Amino acid sequence: MSRIGKRPIPVPAGVTVAINGNMVSVKGPKGELSRSLPADIIVSQEGSEILVKRPSDEERHKALHGLTRTLVANMVEGVTTGFKRVLEITGVGYKAEIKPYGALLSLGFSHQIEYKAPAGVSITAPNPTTVVIEGASKEHVGQVAAEIRSFRKPEPYKGKGVKYQGEVVRRKAGKAGGK
């Protein structure tokens, strides 16, 4: 039995869950999320807990069991506390400005990059070298963070670029120079 899949998902007060076949909608203080789940997996609500069950011990059902439970748990966590990713910008002249549509990034190119944030995701910059991405959907927050990071990934020689907070960039020695 899947250790993750068999754990019940607690539903906090103030969160409503609607299960309609394989569609699950979760509504809470931070927003509303809905998702279509695999048809074979059975999702049910009993009291203040959501249970995820699989119909058989087939490999496919085993794989979907834990995945489905985690997806629903992330939805519940997203509408209650939300998710957050922090990006650090390193480099001379590299900075981020917050605009009404998203962010304006200066990353050492001849032009500035305008990034438009999707609905449900907010971008803030407590200082010019830190970007904070917040939202209810873990997938959307992670995708926005990955897209911003992809504009200028951290390079191994000087460490310049956009990296996740806590990410370790393995540095290389560079050229040794002449005699």
PDB file of C-alpha atoms in Angstrom:
ATOM      1  CA  MET A   1       0.000   0.000   0.000  1.00  0.00           C
ATOM      2  CA  SER A   2       1.243   3.476  -0.826  1.00  0.00           C
ATOM      3  CA  ARG A   3       2.404   5.200   2.340  1.00  0.00           C
ATOM      4  CA  ILE A   4       1.644   8.603   0.869  1.00  0.00           C
ATOM      5  CA  GLY A   5      -1.596   7.648  -0.873  1.00  0.00           C
ATOM      6  CA  LYS A   6      -3.272   6.113   2.174  1.00  0.00           C
ATOM      7  CA  ARG A   7      -2.744   9.166   4.431  1.00  0.00           C
ATOM      8  CA  PRO A   8      -5.945  11.202   4.818  1.00  0.00           C
ATOM      9  CA  ILE A   9      -5.863  14.883   3.844  1.00  0.00           C
ATOM     10  CA  PRO A  10      -7.159  17.112   6.661  1.00  0.00           C
ATOM     11  CA  VAL A  11      -9.478  19.908   5.511  1.00  0.00           C
ATOM     12  CA  PRO A  12      -9.035  23.007   7.721  1.00  0.00           C
ATOM     13  CA  ALA A  13     -11.939  25.211   8.806  1.00  0.00           C
ATOM     14  CA  GLY A  14     -12.862  27.777   6.169  1.00  0.00           C
ATOM     15  CA  VAL A  15     -12.017  25.485   3.256  1.00  0.00           C
ATOM     16  CA  THR A  16     -14.757  23.882   1.162  1.00  0.00           C
ATOM     17  CA  VAL A  17     -14.135  20.885  -1.069  1.00  0.00           C
ATOM     18  CA  ALA A  18     -16.500  19.868  -3.876  1.00  0.00           C
ATOM     19  CA  ILE A  19     -15.979  16.448  -5.475  1.00  0.00           C
ATOM     20  CA  ASN A  20     -17.912  15.845  -8.687  1.00  0.00           C
ATOM     21  CA  GLY A  21     -16.820  12.576 -10.290  1.00  0.00           C
ATOM     22  CA  ASN A  22     -13.158  13.068 -11.136  1.00  0.00           C
ATOM     23  CA  MET A  23     -13.300  16.889 -10.777  1.00  0.00           C
ATOM     24  CA  VAL A  24     -12.178  18.301  -7.424  1.00  0.00           C
ATOM     25  CA  SER A  25     -12.702  21.973  -6.516  1.00  0.00           C
ATOM     26  CA  VAL A  26     -11.181  23.496  -3.395  1.00  0.00           C
ATOM     27  CA  LYS A  27     -12.123  26.969  -2.170  1.00  0.00           C
ATOM     28  CA  GLY A  28     -10.437  28.828   0.663  1.00  0.00           C
ATOM     29  CA  PRO A  29      -9.228  32.218   1.869  1.00  0.00           C
ATOM     30  CA  LYS A  30      -6.371  32.438  -0.697  1.00  0.00           C
ATOM     31  CA  GLY A  31      -8.479  31.543  -3.731  1.00  0.00           C
ATOM     32  CA  GLU A  32     -10.135  28.692  -5.578  1.00  0.00           C
ATOM     33  CA  LEU A  33      -8.503  25.781  -7.402  1.00  0.00           C
ATOM     34  CA  SER A  34     -10.042  22.975  -9.421  1.00  0.00           C
ATOM     35  CA  ARG A  35      -8.474  20.015 -11.144  1.00  0.00           C
ATOM     36  CA  SER A  36      -9.468  16.965 -13.127  1.00  0.00           C
ATOM     37  CA  LEU A  37      -8.040  13.827 -11.528  1.00  0.00           C
ATOM     38  CA  PRO A  38      -7.429  10.383 -13.083  1.00  0.00           C
ATOM     39  CA  ALA A  39     -10.748   8.577 -13.632  1.00  0.00           C
ATOM     40  CA  ASP A  40      -9.656   5.308 -11.971  1.00  0.00           C
ATOM     41  CA  ILE A  41      -8.739   6.815  -8.598  1.00  0.00           C
ATOM     42  CA  ILE A  42     -11.559   7.249  -6.061  1.00  0.00           C
ATOM     43  CA  VAL A  43     -11.585  10.517  -4.076  1.00  0.00           C
ATOM     44  CA  SER A  44     -14.105  10.900  -1.255  1.00  0.00           C
ATOM     45  CA  GLN A  45     -14.710  13.269   1.624  1.00  0.00           C
ATOM     46  CA  GLU A  46     -15.541  11.879   5.052  1.00  0.00           C
ATOM     47  CA  GLY A  47     -16.124  14.569   7.641  1.00  0.00           C
ATOM     48  CA  SER A  48     -13.176  16.934   7.666  1.00  0.00           C
ATOM     49  CA  GLU A  49     -10.857  14.585   5.766  1.00  0.00           C
ATOM     50  CA  ILE A  50     -10.369  13.659   2.127  1.00  0.00           C
ATOM     51  CA  LEU A  51      -9.504  10.040   1.347  1.00  0.00           C
ATOM     52  CA  VAL A  52      -7.900   8.785  -1.858  1.00  0.00           C
ATOM     53  CA  LYS A  53      -8.335   5.112  -2.779  1.00  0.00           C
ATOM     54  CA  ARG A  54      -7.238   2.988  -5.713  1.00  0.00           C
ATOM     55  CA  PRO A  55      -9.362   0.241  -7.302  1.00  0.00           C
ATOM     56  CA  SER A  56      -6.619  -2.400  -7.651  1.00  0.00           C
ATOM     57  CA  ASP A  57      -2.929  -3.117  -7.122  1.00  0.00           C
ATOM     58  CA  GLU A  58      -2.039  -2.609 -10.786  1.00  0.00           C
ATOM     59  CA  GLU A  59       1.226  -0.727 -11.379  1.00  0.00           C
ATOM     60  CA  ARG A  60      -0.661   2.132 -13.044  1.00  0.00           C
ATOM     61  CA  HIS A  61      -3.062   2.488 -10.119  1.00  0.00           C
ATOM     62  CA  LYS A  62      -0.203   2.355  -7.614  1.00  0.00           C
ATOM     63  CA  ALA A  63       1.576   5.157  -9.467  1.00  0.00           C
ATOM     64  CA  LEU A  64      -1.535   7.347  -9.628  1.00  0.00           C
ATOM     65  CA  HIS A  65      -2.509   6.749  -5.979  1.00  0.00           C
ATOM     66  CA  GLY A  66       0.248   8.793  -4.331  1.00  0.00           C
ATOM     67  CA  LEU A  67       0.253  11.365  -7.136  1.00  0.00           C
ATOM     68  CA  THR A  68      -3.473  12.063  -6.799  1.00  0.00           C
ATOM     69  CA  ARG A  69      -3.252  12.372  -3.021  1.00  0.00           C
ATOM     70  CA  THR A  70      -0.356  14.836  -3.323  1.00  0.00           C
ATOM     71  CA  LEU A  71      -2.144  16.921  -5.961  1.00  0.00           C
ATOM     72  CA  VAL A  72      -5.250  17.253  -3.769  1.00  0.00           C
ATOM     73  CA  ALA A  73      -3.136  17.991  -0.653  1.00  0.00           C
ATOM     74  CA  ASN A  74      -1.294  20.742  -2.564  1.00  0.00           C
ATOM     75  CA  MET A  75      -4.631  22.248  -3.591  1.00  0.00           C
ATOM     76  CA  VAL A  76      -5.807  22.338   0.039  1.00  0.00           C
ATOM     77  CA  GLU A  77      -2.492  23.813   1.229  1.00  0.00           C
ATOM     78  CA  GLY A  78      -2.510  26.379  -1.597  1.00  0.00           C
ATOM     79  CA  VAL A  79      -5.918  27.825  -0.750  1.00  0.00           C
ATOM     80  CA  THR A  80      -5.097  27.997   2.979  1.00  0.00           C
ATOM     81  CA  THR A  81      -1.457  29.184   3.185  1.00  0.00           C
ATOM     82  CA  GLY A  82      -0.347  29.564  -0.442  1.00  0.00           C
ATOM     83  CA  PHE A  83       3.031  28.830  -1.984  1.00  0.00           C
ATOM     84  CA  LYS A  84       6.100  31.025  -2.326  1.00  0.00           C
ATOM     85  CA  ARG A  85       9.377  30.895  -4.293  1.00  0.00           C
ATOM     86  CA  VAL A  86      12.213  33.374  -3.805  1.00  0.00           C
ATOM     87  CA  LEU A  87      14.704  34.170  -6.572  1.00  0.00           C
ATOM     88  CA  GLU A  88      18.039  35.908  -6.030  1.00  0.00           C
ATOM     89  CA  ILE A  89      19.614  38.028  -8.765  1.00  0.00           C
ATOM     90  CA  THR A  90      23.417  38.245  -8.743  1.00  0.00           C
ATOM     91  CA  GLY A  91      25.513  40.428 -11.038  1.00  0.00           C
ATOM     92  CA  VAL A  92      26.609  44.013 -11.545  1.00  0.00           C
ATOM     93  CA  GLY A  93      23.639  46.018 -12.814  1.00  0.00           C
ATOM     94  CA  TYR A  94      21.282  43.020 -12.621  1.00  0.00           C
ATOM     95  CA  LYS A  95      17.982  44.016 -11.015  1.00  0.00           C
ATOM     96  CA  ALA A  96      14.211  43.569 -11.025  1.00  0.00           C
ATOM     97  CA  GLU A  97      11.527  46.255 -10.972  1.00  0.00           C
ATOM     98  CA  ILE A  98       7.907  45.476 -10.210  1.00  0.00           C
ATOM     99  CA  LYS A  99       5.367  46.874 -12.658  1.00  0.00           C
ATOM    100  CA  PRO A 100       1.540  46.576 -12.600  1.00  0.00           C
ATOM    101  CA  TYR A 101       1.648  43.779 -15.204  1.00  0.00           C
ATOM    102  CA  GLY A 102       4.527  41.811 -13.647  1.00  0.00           C
ATOM    103  CA  ALA A 103       8.272  42.466 -13.588  1.00  0.00           C
ATOM    104  CA  LEU A 104      10.850  44.377 -15.611  1.00  0.00           C
ATOM    105  CA  LEU A 105      14.186  42.557 -15.452  1.00  0.00           C
ATOM    106  CA  SER A 106      17.630  43.966 -16.250  1.00  0.00           C
ATOM    107  CA  LEU A 107      19.888  40.928 -16.643  1.00  0.00           C
ATOM    108  CA  GLY A 108      22.904  42.180 -18.569  1.00  0.00           C
ATOM    109  CA  PHE A 109      21.370  42.068 -22.034  1.00  0.00           C
ATOM    110  CA  SER A 110      21.150  45.072 -24.378  1.00  0.00           C
ATOM    111  CA  HIS A 111      17.431  45.217 -23.570  1.00  0.00           C
ATOM    112  CA  GLN A 112      15.228  44.826 -20.522  1.00  0.00           C
ATOM    113  CA  ILE A 113      12.936  41.817 -20.233  1.00  0.00           C
ATOM    114  CA  GLU A 114       9.243  42.396 -19.506  1.00  0.00           C
ATOM    115  CA  TYR A 115       7.650  39.432 -17.739  1.00  0.00           C
ATOM    116  CA  LYS A 116       3.864  39.407 -17.524  1.00  0.00           C
ATOM    117  CA  ALA A 117       2.624  37.438 -14.519  1.00  0.00           C
ATOM    118  CA  PRO A 118      -0.257  35.001 -15.129  1.00  0.00           C
ATOM    119  CA  ALA A 119      -3.523  35.352 -13.215  1.00  0.00           C
ATOM    120  CA  GLY A 120      -3.352  34.026  -9.659  1.00  0.00           C
ATOM    121  CA  VAL A 121       0.395  34.677  -9.261  1.00  0.00           C
ATOM    122  CA  SER A 122       1.807  37.812  -7.651  1.00  0.00           C
ATOM    123  CA  ILE A 123       5.385  39.007  -8.070  1.00  0.00           C
ATOM    124  CA  THR A 124       7.029  41.331  -5.554  1.00  0.00           C
ATOM    125  CA  ALA A 125      10.578  42.591  -5.051  1.00  0.00           C
ATOM    126  CA  PRO A 126      11.493  43.548  -1.461  1.00  0.00           C
ATOM    127  CA  ASN A 127      14.802  44.797  -2.895  1.00  0.00           C
ATOM    128  CA  PRO A 128      16.125  45.038  -6.479  1.00  0.00           C
ATOM    129  CA  THR A 129      18.051  41.744  -6.253  1.00  0.00           C
ATOM    130  CA  THR A 130      15.297  39.596  -4.738  1.00  0.00           C
ATOM    131  CA  VAL A 131      12.089  38.485  -6.448  1.00  0.00           C
ATOM    132  CA  VAL A 132       9.284  36.821  -4.467  1.00  0.00           C
ATOM    133  CA  ILE A 133       6.652  34.825  -6.369  1.00  0.00           C
ATOM    134  CA  GLU A 134       3.464  33.893  -4.485  1.00  0.00           C
ATOM    135  CA  GLY A 135       0.214  32.175  -5.382  1.00  0.00           C
ATOM    136  CA  ALA A 136      -2.288  29.476  -4.501  1.00  0.00           C
ATOM    137  CA  SER A 137      -1.211  26.960  -7.165  1.00  0.00           C
ATOM    138  CA  LYS A 138       2.124  25.252  -6.535  1.00  0.00           C
ATOM    139  CA  GLU A 139       2.465  24.460 -10.248  1.00  0.00           C
ATOM    140  CA  HIS A 140       1.916  28.058 -11.389  1.00  0.00           C
ATOM    141  CA  VAL A 141       4.323  29.490  -8.787  1.00  0.00           C
ATOM    142  CA  GLY A 142       7.014  26.976  -9.745  1.00  0.00           C
ATOM    143  CA  GLN A 143       6.476  27.577 -13.464  1.00  0.00           C
ATOM    144  CA  VAL A 144       6.781  31.366 -13.121  1.00  0.00           C
ATOM    145  CA  ALA A 145       9.945  30.971 -11.022  1.00  0.00           C
ATOM    146  CA  ALA A 146      11.438  28.598 -13.614  1.00  0.00           C
ATOM    147  CA  GLU A 147      10.595  30.956 -16.486  1.00  0.00           C
ATOM    148  CA  ILE A 148      12.193  33.966 -14.767  1.00  0.00           C
ATOM    149  CA  ARG A 149      15.260  31.879 -13.884  1.00  0.00           C
ATOM    150  CA  SER A 150      15.559  30.693 -17.499  1.00  0.00           C
ATOM    151  CA  PHE A 151      16.160  34.265 -18.743  1.00  0.00           C
ATOM    152  CA  ARG A 152      19.669  34.187 -17.224  1.00  0.00           C
ATOM    153  CA  LYS A 153      20.645  30.980 -15.443  1.00  0.00           C
ATOM    154  CA  PRO A 154      23.516  31.248 -12.950  1.00  0.00           C
ATOM    155  CA  GLU A 155      26.848  30.686 -14.675  1.00  0.00           C
ATOM    156  CA  PRO A 156      29.628  28.677 -13.011  1.00  0.00           C
ATOM    157  CA  TYR A 157      32.542  31.132 -13.341  1.00  0.00           C
ATOM    158  CA  LYS A 158      31.355  34.282 -11.583  1.00  0.00           C
ATOM    159  CA  GLY A 159      27.964  33.063 -10.318  1.00  0.00           C
ATOM    160  CA  LYS A 160      26.066  35.800 -12.166  1.00  0.00           C
ATOM    161  CA  GLY A 161      22.427  35.198 -13.040  1.00  0.00           C
ATOM    162  CA  VAL A 162      19.077  34.342 -11.455  1.00  0.00           C
ATOM    163  CA  LYS A 163      18.980  31.484  -8.955  1.00  0.00           C
ATOM    164  CA  TYR A 164      16.552  30.052  -6.444  1.00  0.00           C
ATOM    165  CA  GLN A 165      17.086  31.050  -2.829  1.00  0.00           C
ATOM    166  CA  GLY A 166      19.320  28.428  -1.256  1.00  0.00           C
ATOM    167  CA  GLU A 167      20.469  27.036  -4.619  1.00  0.00           C
ATOM    168  CA  VAL A 168      24.194  26.293  -4.639  1.00  0.00           C
ATOM    169  CA  VAL A 169      26.027  27.190  -7.835  1.00  0.00           C
ATOM    170  CA  ARG A 170      29.108  24.995  -8.284  1.00  0.00           C
ATOM    171  CA  ARG A 171      31.920  27.333  -9.226  1.00  0.00           C
ATOM    172  CA  LYS A 172      34.644  26.543 -11.739  1.00  0.00           C
ATOM    173  CA  ALA A 173      38.230  27.753 -11.605  1.00  0.00           C
ATOM    174  CA  GLY A 174      38.397  29.685 -14.891  1.00  0.00           C
ATOM    175  CA  LYS A 175      41.588  29.834 -16.882  1.00  0.00           C
ATOM    176  CA  ALA A 176      44.888  29.507 -15.051  1.00  0.00           C
ATOM    177  CA  GLY A 177      46.747  32.267 -16.934  1.00  0.00           C
ATOM    178  CA  GLY A 178      50.217  32.258 -18.517  1.00  0.00           C
ATOM    179  CA  LYS A 179      53.594  31.678 -16.894  1.00  0.00           C
TER     180      LYS A 179
END
